[in-house]
Structures are given as structure tokens and as C-alpha cells.
mmCIF file of C-alpha atoms in Angstrom:
data_model
loop_
_atom_site.group_PDB
_atom_site.id
_atom_site.type_symbol
_atom_site.label_atom_id
_atom_site.label_comp_id
_atom_site.label_asym_id
_atom_site.label_seq_id
_atom_site.Cartn_x
_atom_site.Cartn_y
_atom_site.Cartn_z
ATOM 1 C CA MET A 236 0.000 0.000 0.000
ATOM 2 C CA MET A 237 2.776 2.441 0.848
ATOM 3 C CA THR A 238 4.578 1.707 -2.433
ATOM 4 C CA THR A 239 1.423 2.200 -4.454
ATOM 5 C CA SER A 240 0.525 5.514 -2.771
ATOM 6 C CA SER A 241 4.033 7.004 -3.008
ATOM 7 C CA ALA A 242 4.316 6.578 -6.775
ATOM 8 C CA PRO A 243 1.745 9.249 -7.721
ATOM 9 C CA LYS A 244 3.443 11.665 -5.310
ATOM 10 C CA CYS A 245 6.748 11.306 -7.155
ATOM 11 C CA VAL A 246 5.005 11.718 -10.470
ATOM 12 C CA LEU A 247 3.286 14.875 -9.244
ATOM 13 C CA GLN A 248 6.549 16.327 -7.940
ATOM 14 C CA ARG A 249 8.293 15.572 -11.206
ATOM 15 C CA SER A 250 5.431 16.982 -13.227
ATOM 16 C CA PHE A 251 5.428 20.217 -11.194
ATOM 17 C CA SER A 252 9.193 20.572 -11.502
ATOM 18 C CA GLU A 253 9.109 20.085 -15.268
ATOM 19 C CA SER A 254 6.234 22.543 -15.722
ATOM 20 C CA ALA A 255 7.993 25.180 -13.616
ATOM 21 C CA ALA A 256 11.231 24.976 -15.589
ATOM 22 C CA PRO A 257 10.002 26.820 -18.717
ATOM 23 C CA SER A 258 8.625 29.657 -16.562
ATOM 24 C CA ALA A 259 11.936 30.033 -14.769
ATOM 25 C CA MET A 260 13.788 30.030 -18.075
ATOM 26 C CA LYS A 261 11.368 32.631 -19.452
ATOM 27 C CA MET A 262 11.923 34.880 -16.435
ATOM 28 C CA GLU A 263 15.687 34.542 -16.838
ATOM 29 C CA VAL A 264 15.499 35.453 -20.535
ATOM 30 C CA GLU A 265 13.288 38.470 -19.774
ATOM 31 C CA THR A 266 15.716 39.627 -17.071
ATOM 32 C CA GLU A 267 18.651 39.346 -19.463
ATOM 33 C CA SER A 268 16.666 41.219 -22.114
ATOM 34 C CA GLU A 269 15.853 44.021 -19.684
ATOM 35 C CA THR A 270 19.505 44.243 -18.646
ATOM 36 C CA ASP A 271 20.641 44.448 -22.270
ATOM 37 C CA SER A 272 18.072 47.174 -22.902
ATOM 38 C CA GLU A 273 19.281 49.178 -19.914
ATOM 39 C CA VAL A 274 22.894 48.882 -21.045
ATOM 40 C CA GLN A 275 21.967 49.967 -24.563
ATOM 41 C CA SER A 276 20.017 52.922 -23.190
ATOM 42 C CA GLU A 277 22.972 53.961 -21.029
ATOM 43 C CA LEU A 278 25.332 53.764 -24.007
ATOM 44 C CA GLU A 279 22.976 55.882 -26.091
ATOM 45 C CA THR A 280 22.752 58.437 -23.283
ATOM 46 C CA HIS A 281 26.535 58.689 -23.027
ATOM 47 C CA ALA A 282 26.808 59.079 -26.794
ATOM 48 C CA LEU A 283 24.180 61.831 -26.723
ATOM 49 C CA ILE A 284 26.007 63.696 -23.961
ATOM 50 C CA LYS A 285 29.360 63.494 -25.722
ATOM 51 C CA SER A 286 27.786 64.634 -28.976
ATOM 52 C CA ALA A 287 26.121 67.565 -27.200
ATOM 53 C CA ILE A 288 29.407 68.607 -25.589
ATOM 54 C CA HIS A 289 31.130 68.497 -28.970
ATOM 55 C CA ARG A 290 28.428 70.591 -30.654
ATOM 56 C CA SER A 291 28.492 73.121 -27.826
ATOM 57 C CA THR A 292 32.198 73.758 -28.412
ATOM 58 C CA THR A 293 31.991 74.029 -32.202
ATOM 59 C CA SER A 294 28.773 76.042 -32.718
ATOM 60 C CA THR A 295 27.814 79.316 -31.068
ATOM 61 C CA ASP A 296 24.240 79.696 -32.322
ATOM 62 C CA LEU A 297 22.687 76.541 -30.869
ATOM 63 C CA THR A 298 19.853 76.297 -28.374
ATOM 64 C CA GLY A 299 20.658 75.286 -24.802
ATOM 65 C CA ASP A 300 20.076 71.591 -25.511
ATOM 66 C CA PHE A 301 22.523 71.830 -28.458
ATOM 67 C CA SER A 302 19.961 70.232 -30.768
ATOM 68 C CA LYS A 303 19.316 72.992 -33.299
ATOM 69 C CA PRO A 304 20.197 76.576 -34.278
ATOM 70 C CA CYS A 305 18.336 79.407 -32.565
ATOM 71 C CA VAL A 306 15.205 80.420 -34.428
ATOM 72 C CA LEU A 307 15.672 84.187 -33.951
ATOM 73 C CA PRO A 308 18.471 86.117 -35.673
ATOM 74 C CA LEU A 309 21.212 86.803 -33.162
ATOM 75 C CA ALA A 310 22.786 90.169 -32.456
ATOM 76 C CA GLU A 311 26.264 90.923 -31.203
ATOM 77 C CA GLY A 312 25.930 91.553 -27.483
ATOM 78 C CA HIS A 313 28.034 92.220 -24.398
ATOM 79 C CA HIS A 314 27.711 88.675 -23.015
ATOM 80 C CA ASP A 315 29.412 85.930 -25.003
ATOM 81 C CA ASP A 316 27.685 83.143 -23.062
ATOM 82 C CA LEU A 317 24.181 84.429 -23.858
ATOM 83 C CA ARG A 318 22.147 84.652 -27.068
ATOM 84 C CA SER A 319 21.285 88.303 -27.729
ATOM 85 C CA ILE A 320 18.631 89.756 -30.023
ATOM 86 C CA SER A 321 18.132 93.322 -31.227
ATOM 87 C CA THR A 322 15.243 95.659 -30.475
ATOM 88 C CA GLU A 323 14.171 95.268 -34.110
ATOM 89 C CA THR A 324 13.927 91.494 -33.720
ATOM 90 C CA MET A 325 11.956 91.884 -30.492
ATOM 91 C CA ALA A 326 9.529 94.243 -32.216
ATOM 92 C CA ALA A 327 9.125 91.819 -35.116
ATOM 93 C CA LEU A 328 8.436 89.006 -32.654
ATOM 94 C CA ILE A 329 5.721 91.011 -30.893
ATOM 95 C CA ARG A 330 4.146 91.938 -34.231
ATOM 96 C CA GLY A 331 3.858 88.260 -35.156
ATOM 97 C CA GLN A 332 6.474 88.048 -37.867
ATOM 98 C CA PHE A 333 7.818 84.777 -36.414
ATOM 99 C CA ASN A 334 4.443 83.114 -35.812
ATOM 100 C CA ASP A 335 5.214 80.401 -38.350
ATOM 101 C CA GLN A 336 8.241 79.333 -36.292
ATOM 102 C CA ILE A 337 7.363 80.245 -32.715
ATOM 103 C CA SER A 338 4.489 78.781 -30.720
ATOM 104 C CA SER A 339 4.850 81.034 -27.675
ATOM 105 C CA PHE A 340 7.186 83.586 -26.156
ATOM 106 C CA LYS A 341 7.517 85.176 -22.747
ATOM 107 C CA ILE A 342 9.290 88.460 -22.072
ATOM 108 C CA VAL A 343 10.916 88.476 -18.632
ATOM 109 C CA ASP A 344 11.523 91.996 -17.313
ATOM 110 C CA CYS A 345 14.044 91.836 -14.459
ATOM 111 C CA ARG A 346 13.812 95.498 -13.438
ATOM 112 C CA TYR A 347 12.427 96.467 -10.055
ATOM 113 C CA PRO A 348 8.662 96.996 -9.734
ATOM 114 C CA TYR A 349 8.850 100.801 -9.586
ATOM 115 C CA GLU A 350 10.652 100.723 -12.948
ATOM 116 C CA PHE A 351 8.273 98.181 -14.457
ATOM 117 C CA ASP A 352 5.148 100.044 -13.342
ATOM 118 C CA ALA A 353 6.285 103.223 -15.076
ATOM 119 C CA GLY A 354 6.492 101.463 -18.434
ATOM 120 C CA HIS A 355 7.311 98.058 -19.907
ATOM 121 C CA ILE A 356 7.212 96.071 -23.128
ATOM 122 C CA GLN A 357 3.752 94.812 -24.029
ATOM 123 C CA GLY A 358 3.052 91.425 -22.454
ATOM 124 C CA ALA A 359 6.167 91.365 -20.273
ATOM 125 C CA VAL A 360 6.152 89.759 -16.826
ATOM 126 C CA ASN A 361 8.064 91.338 -13.948
ATOM 127 C CA LEU A 362 10.364 88.733 -12.368
ATOM 128 C CA TYR A 363 13.015 90.703 -10.515
ATOM 129 C CA SER A 364 14.302 88.136 -8.001
ATOM 130 C CA LYS A 365 15.687 84.619 -8.093
ATOM 131 C CA ASP A 366 12.809 83.409 -5.948
ATOM 132 C CA LEU A 367 10.311 84.670 -8.530
ATOM 133 C CA ILE A 368 12.272 83.105 -11.386
ATOM 134 C CA GLU A 369 12.178 79.752 -9.629
ATOM 135 C CA GLN A 370 8.565 79.963 -8.433
ATOM 136 C CA ILE A 371 7.029 81.194 -11.682
ATOM 137 C CA LEU A 372 9.163 79.587 -14.366
ATOM 138 C CA LEU A 373 10.396 76.314 -12.865
ATOM 139 C CA ASN A 374 8.350 75.100 -9.912
ATOM 140 C CA PRO A 375 5.140 74.484 -11.911
ATOM 141 C CA LEU A 376 7.031 72.120 -14.258
ATOM 142 C CA THR A 377 7.107 68.476 -13.184
ATOM 143 C CA SER A 378 7.301 66.485 -16.418
ATOM 144 C CA THR A 379 10.518 65.231 -17.978
ATOM 145 C CA PRO A 380 11.757 67.564 -20.735
ATOM 146 C CA GLU A 381 12.414 66.112 -24.160
ATOM 147 C CA ILE A 382 14.455 67.429 -27.050
ATOM 148 C CA GLN A 383 11.959 68.502 -29.686
ATOM 149 C CA PRO A 384 12.271 67.906 -33.444
ATOM 150 C CA ASP A 385 13.445 70.791 -35.602
ATOM 151 C CA SER A 386 10.042 70.894 -37.279
ATOM 152 C CA ASN A 387 8.228 71.801 -34.049
ATOM 153 C CA LYS A 388 7.408 75.413 -33.291
ATOM 154 C CA ARG A 389 9.522 76.880 -30.507
ATOM 155 C CA ASN A 390 8.662 78.159 -27.032
ATOM 156 C CA ILE A 391 11.137 80.856 -26.078
ATOM 157 C CA LEU A 392 12.045 83.289 -23.296
ATOM 158 C CA ILE A 393 13.538 86.768 -23.652
ATOM 159 C CA PHE A 394 15.188 88.376 -20.625
ATOM 160 C CA HIS A 395 16.051 92.020 -20.160
ATOM 161 C CA CYS A 396 16.565 94.728 -17.553
ATOM 162 C CA GLU A 397 17.206 98.442 -17.953
ATOM 163 C CA PHE A 398 20.328 98.071 -20.091
ATOM 164 C CA SER A 399 20.656 94.251 -20.117
ATOM 165 C CA TRP A 400 24.036 94.624 -18.473
ATOM 166 C CA GLU A 401 23.582 92.904 -15.120
ATOM 167 C CA ARG A 402 20.157 91.975 -13.767
ATOM 168 C CA GLY A 403 18.717 90.492 -16.956
ATOM 169 C CA PRO A 404 21.843 88.489 -17.828
ATOM 170 C CA ASN A 405 22.239 87.211 -14.261
ATOM 171 C CA MET A 406 18.621 86.091 -14.006
ATOM 172 C CA SER A 407 18.935 84.347 -17.357
ATOM 173 C CA ARG A 408 22.030 82.499 -16.160
ATOM 174 C CA PHE A 409 20.331 81.640 -12.882
ATOM 175 C CA LEU A 410 17.386 80.075 -14.718
ATOM 176 C CA ARG A 411 19.661 78.063 -16.992
ATOM 177 C CA SER A 412 21.720 76.818 -14.034
ATOM 178 C CA LEU A 413 18.651 75.653 -12.112
ATOM 179 C CA ASP A 414 17.205 74.137 -15.281
ATOM 180 C CA ARG A 415 20.417 72.169 -15.779
ATOM 181 C CA GLN A 416 20.490 71.097 -12.152
ATOM 182 C CA ARG A 417 16.907 69.861 -12.128
ATOM 183 C CA ASN A 418 17.361 67.961 -15.382
ATOM 184 C CA LYS A 419 20.904 66.658 -14.932
ATOM 185 C CA GLU A 420 19.651 63.077 -15.325
ATOM 186 C CA HIS A 421 18.217 64.006 -18.732
ATOM 187 C CA TYR A 422 21.151 66.074 -20.009
ATOM 188 C CA PRO A 423 21.186 67.941 -22.351
ATOM 189 C CA ALA A 424 17.367 68.293 -22.346
ATOM 190 C CA LEU A 425 15.984 71.435 -20.683
ATOM 191 C CA TYR A 426 12.643 72.964 -19.804
ATOM 192 C CA TYR A 427 13.778 76.183 -21.478
ATOM 193 C CA PRO A 428 16.345 75.367 -24.156
ATOM 194 C CA GLU A 429 15.849 78.610 -26.080
ATOM 195 C CA VAL A 430 16.513 81.735 -24.023
ATOM 196 C CA TYR A 431 17.496 85.154 -25.348
ATOM 197 C CA LEU A 432 18.695 88.476 -23.964
ATOM 198 C CA LEU A 433 17.362 91.766 -25.344
ATOM 199 C CA HIS A 434 20.435 93.762 -26.308
ATOM 200 C CA GLY A 435 20.296 97.313 -24.970
ATOM 201 C CA GLY A 436 17.505 96.454 -22.545
ATOM 202 C CA TYR A 437 14.352 98.456 -21.968
ATOM 203 C CA GLU A 438 16.179 101.771 -22.293
ATOM 204 C CA GLN A 439 17.054 101.136 -25.933
ATOM 205 C CA PHE A 440 13.780 99.412 -26.757
ATOM 206 C CA TYR A 441 11.795 102.351 -25.371
ATOM 207 C CA LYS A 442 13.757 104.791 -27.503
ATOM 208 C CA GLN A 443 13.241 102.810 -30.694
ATOM 209 C CA GLN A 444 9.900 101.023 -30.174
ATOM 210 C CA LYS A 445 7.946 103.261 -27.802
ATOM 211 C CA GLU A 446 4.623 102.293 -29.384
ATOM 212 C CA LEU A 447 5.145 98.710 -28.176
ATOM 213 C CA CYS A 448 5.473 99.770 -24.532
ATOM 214 C CA SER A 449 2.566 99.894 -22.099
ATOM 215 C CA PRO A 450 2.318 102.270 -20.394
ATOM 216 C CA GLN A 451 4.576 104.383 -22.553
ATOM 217 C CA GLY A 452 7.032 105.527 -19.932
ATOM 218 C CA TYR A 453 10.570 104.983 -18.712
ATOM 219 C CA ARG A 454 11.767 105.330 -15.121
ATOM 220 C CA PRO A 455 15.491 104.692 -14.540
ATOM 221 C CA MET A 456 16.606 102.390 -11.751
ATOM 222 C CA LYS A 457 18.458 105.281 -10.090
ATOM 223 C CA HIS A 458 15.526 107.673 -10.162
ATOM 224 C CA PRO A 459 15.890 110.146 -7.252
ATOM 225 C CA ASP A 460 12.314 109.527 -6.090
ATOM 226 C CA HIS A 461 13.028 105.827 -5.539
ATOM 227 C CA GLU A 462 16.337 105.748 -3.695
ATOM 228 C CA ALA A 463 14.730 103.992 -0.718
ATOM 229 C CA ASP A 464 13.110 101.412 -3.013
ATOM 230 C CA LEU A 465 16.432 100.763 -4.692
ATOM 231 C CA ARG A 466 18.165 100.167 -1.359
ATOM 232 C CA GLN A 467 15.387 97.839 -0.266
ATOM 233 C CA PHE A 468 15.523 95.667 -3.384
ATOM 234 C CA ARG A 469 19.301 95.567 -3.393
ATOM 235 C CA ASN A 470 19.399 94.499 0.245
ATOM 236 C CA LYS A 471 17.070 91.615 -0.554
ATOM 237 C CA SER A 472 19.248 90.410 -3.385
ATOM 238 C CA LYS A 473 21.400 87.353 -2.716
ATOM 239 C CA SER A 474 24.954 86.905 -3.876
ATOM 240 C CA TRP A 475 24.712 85.656 -7.451
ATOM 241 C CA GLN A 476 28.327 84.622 -7.737
ATOM 242 C CA GLY A 477 28.113 82.284 -4.756
ATOM 243 C CA ASP A 478 24.989 80.564 -6.048
ATOM 244 C CA LYS A 479 26.361 80.392 -9.568
ATOM 245 C CA SER A 480 29.630 78.755 -8.508
ATOM 246 C CA ARG A 481 27.872 76.204 -6.311
ATOM 247 C CA ILE A 482 25.293 75.195 -8.917
ATOM 248 C CA ASN A 483 27.727 75.024 -11.829
ATOM 249 C CA SER A 484 30.156 72.938 -9.782
ATOM 250 C CA ASN A 485 27.422 70.413 -8.986
ATOM 251 C CA ILE A 486 26.318 70.185 -12.616
ATOM 252 C CA VAL A 487 29.814 69.733 -14.024
ATOM 253 C CA GLY A 488 30.639 67.100 -11.417
ATOM 254 C CA ALA A 489 27.455 65.138 -12.094
ATOM 255 C CA ASN A 490 27.953 65.135 -15.864
ATOM 256 C CA LEU A 491 31.605 64.095 -15.647
ATOM 257 C CA LYS A 492 30.640 61.262 -13.303
ATOM 258 C CA ARG A 493 28.007 60.013 -15.750
ATOM 259 C CA LEU A 494 30.584 60.055 -18.541
ATOM 260 C CA GLY A 495 32.962 57.967 -16.451
ATOM 261 C CA PHE A 496 35.597 60.643 -15.819
#
């Protein structure tokens, strides 16, 4: 009786073992396939990064993700690391002459509120501090940026201040640094790959394109009636150089590590 009853048990155990083997083999094959895919993806990422670095050193008119030339004609400016446009190009943009190439644009006025309130370019937004740049332009964005095809219409930003000497350029650099930091795992993709600086700032634009300003006025930063306001805003400003050095150091280190250096 014991011999007869034990035989089916062995058969069942053998049958279960044989039926489980193909599943185990399938899982092993799938795991190997996933590993190969991850390795291939990593190799492609490294190749993309190296290609982007090469393009960034050989071309000066590329967007921030190094994928394509800037859509707007560039002007010679005072800041070699930034893409500058002329007042004429800004006026043409506002009048819709680039609508076939540009989906949207935002003008970022980095002057202090008492300057902005006296007169600004039509449609401009007043972002005069790093906190505002981060809160308004970056914090609402949570998706992963992707490099867009050349055929897609562009979404661009244009920064400026009174003369586009200091505040506008620094805020533009601050945005790009934070953008790089937040998307370092997706390098060189950016939320804002195409960012410009208005050469000559509001002062020059107001002189040449007054009809495109609303209200039509110009109050200098150092206006005698706003000395207290100027001191207040300057006291609130943080040290740009310290933030810039810290952020850039982190970005460079992260990218070199990913490349295996």
C-alpha cells in the first residue's frame, strides 16, 4: 500500500518541476533582455552627452540643448555666453512676424517693480528676483523635458533689464543653471532650451519702439524719487556669484561622473 501511494506523489513532484522549468527560463530570458536594454540605453545616453558637448564647443548659435540653431536672428551683445537679439527682432516678434516658427514667447523683465510700473514692453512679466524666477518659471514644471524635433514650433524666453548689463543676464544664467540642475539626469534636455537676452535692454527698446510699450514711460533704476526702493531691493538680493559657482560645480561634477571621468 505504501509503495502504491508514493508513486503518484513522485510523479506529481516531477510533473510540477518540469512545468515550472520553462517559466523560470522565461523569467531569466526576460531579465537578461531588460539588462541588455538598460545597457543599450545607457550607451545611447553617453553618446548623446558626448555629442552635445562636442556641438556646444563648435557652434555658437545653438539652443541650450545643443539640438538645433536658434530660431531668432542673433545680435552681437556684451555677453558671449548668452544669445542676444536686437530691439528690431523683439519688435518683429511682438508683431507676429515669427508666428510660423514660434508657438509662444515670454518676455521676462528683471527690473524692479517701480521701474516696471512706469512702463514696460507689451506682455512682459516682472520677475526681478531669483525666488520669482524659480517659483514662476520652474516650480510648476514636473514632467521630464524632451528634445523637440526641428520641425516643431519653438517656445522661447527673452530676458532684459534696464540696459541688459547685469540683472537680466544674471537672471537668465540663474534660470539656466537651475534648469540644468533639475534635469541633470536628462542632459542635455531642458525645460527652457531657447533663451534670449534683449540687447540694450528696456532703455534702448523704449527709444526705438515706444509704441510697443505699455504704459509708454521709462523710469530709470536710479531715479531720485526711488532711492529707498532701490536700497530695499538691493538688500534683498542674494549673492549671485556664490549661487552660480555652487550650482555650476554640482552640474559639471554630475555630468563628468556620468561620462565615467
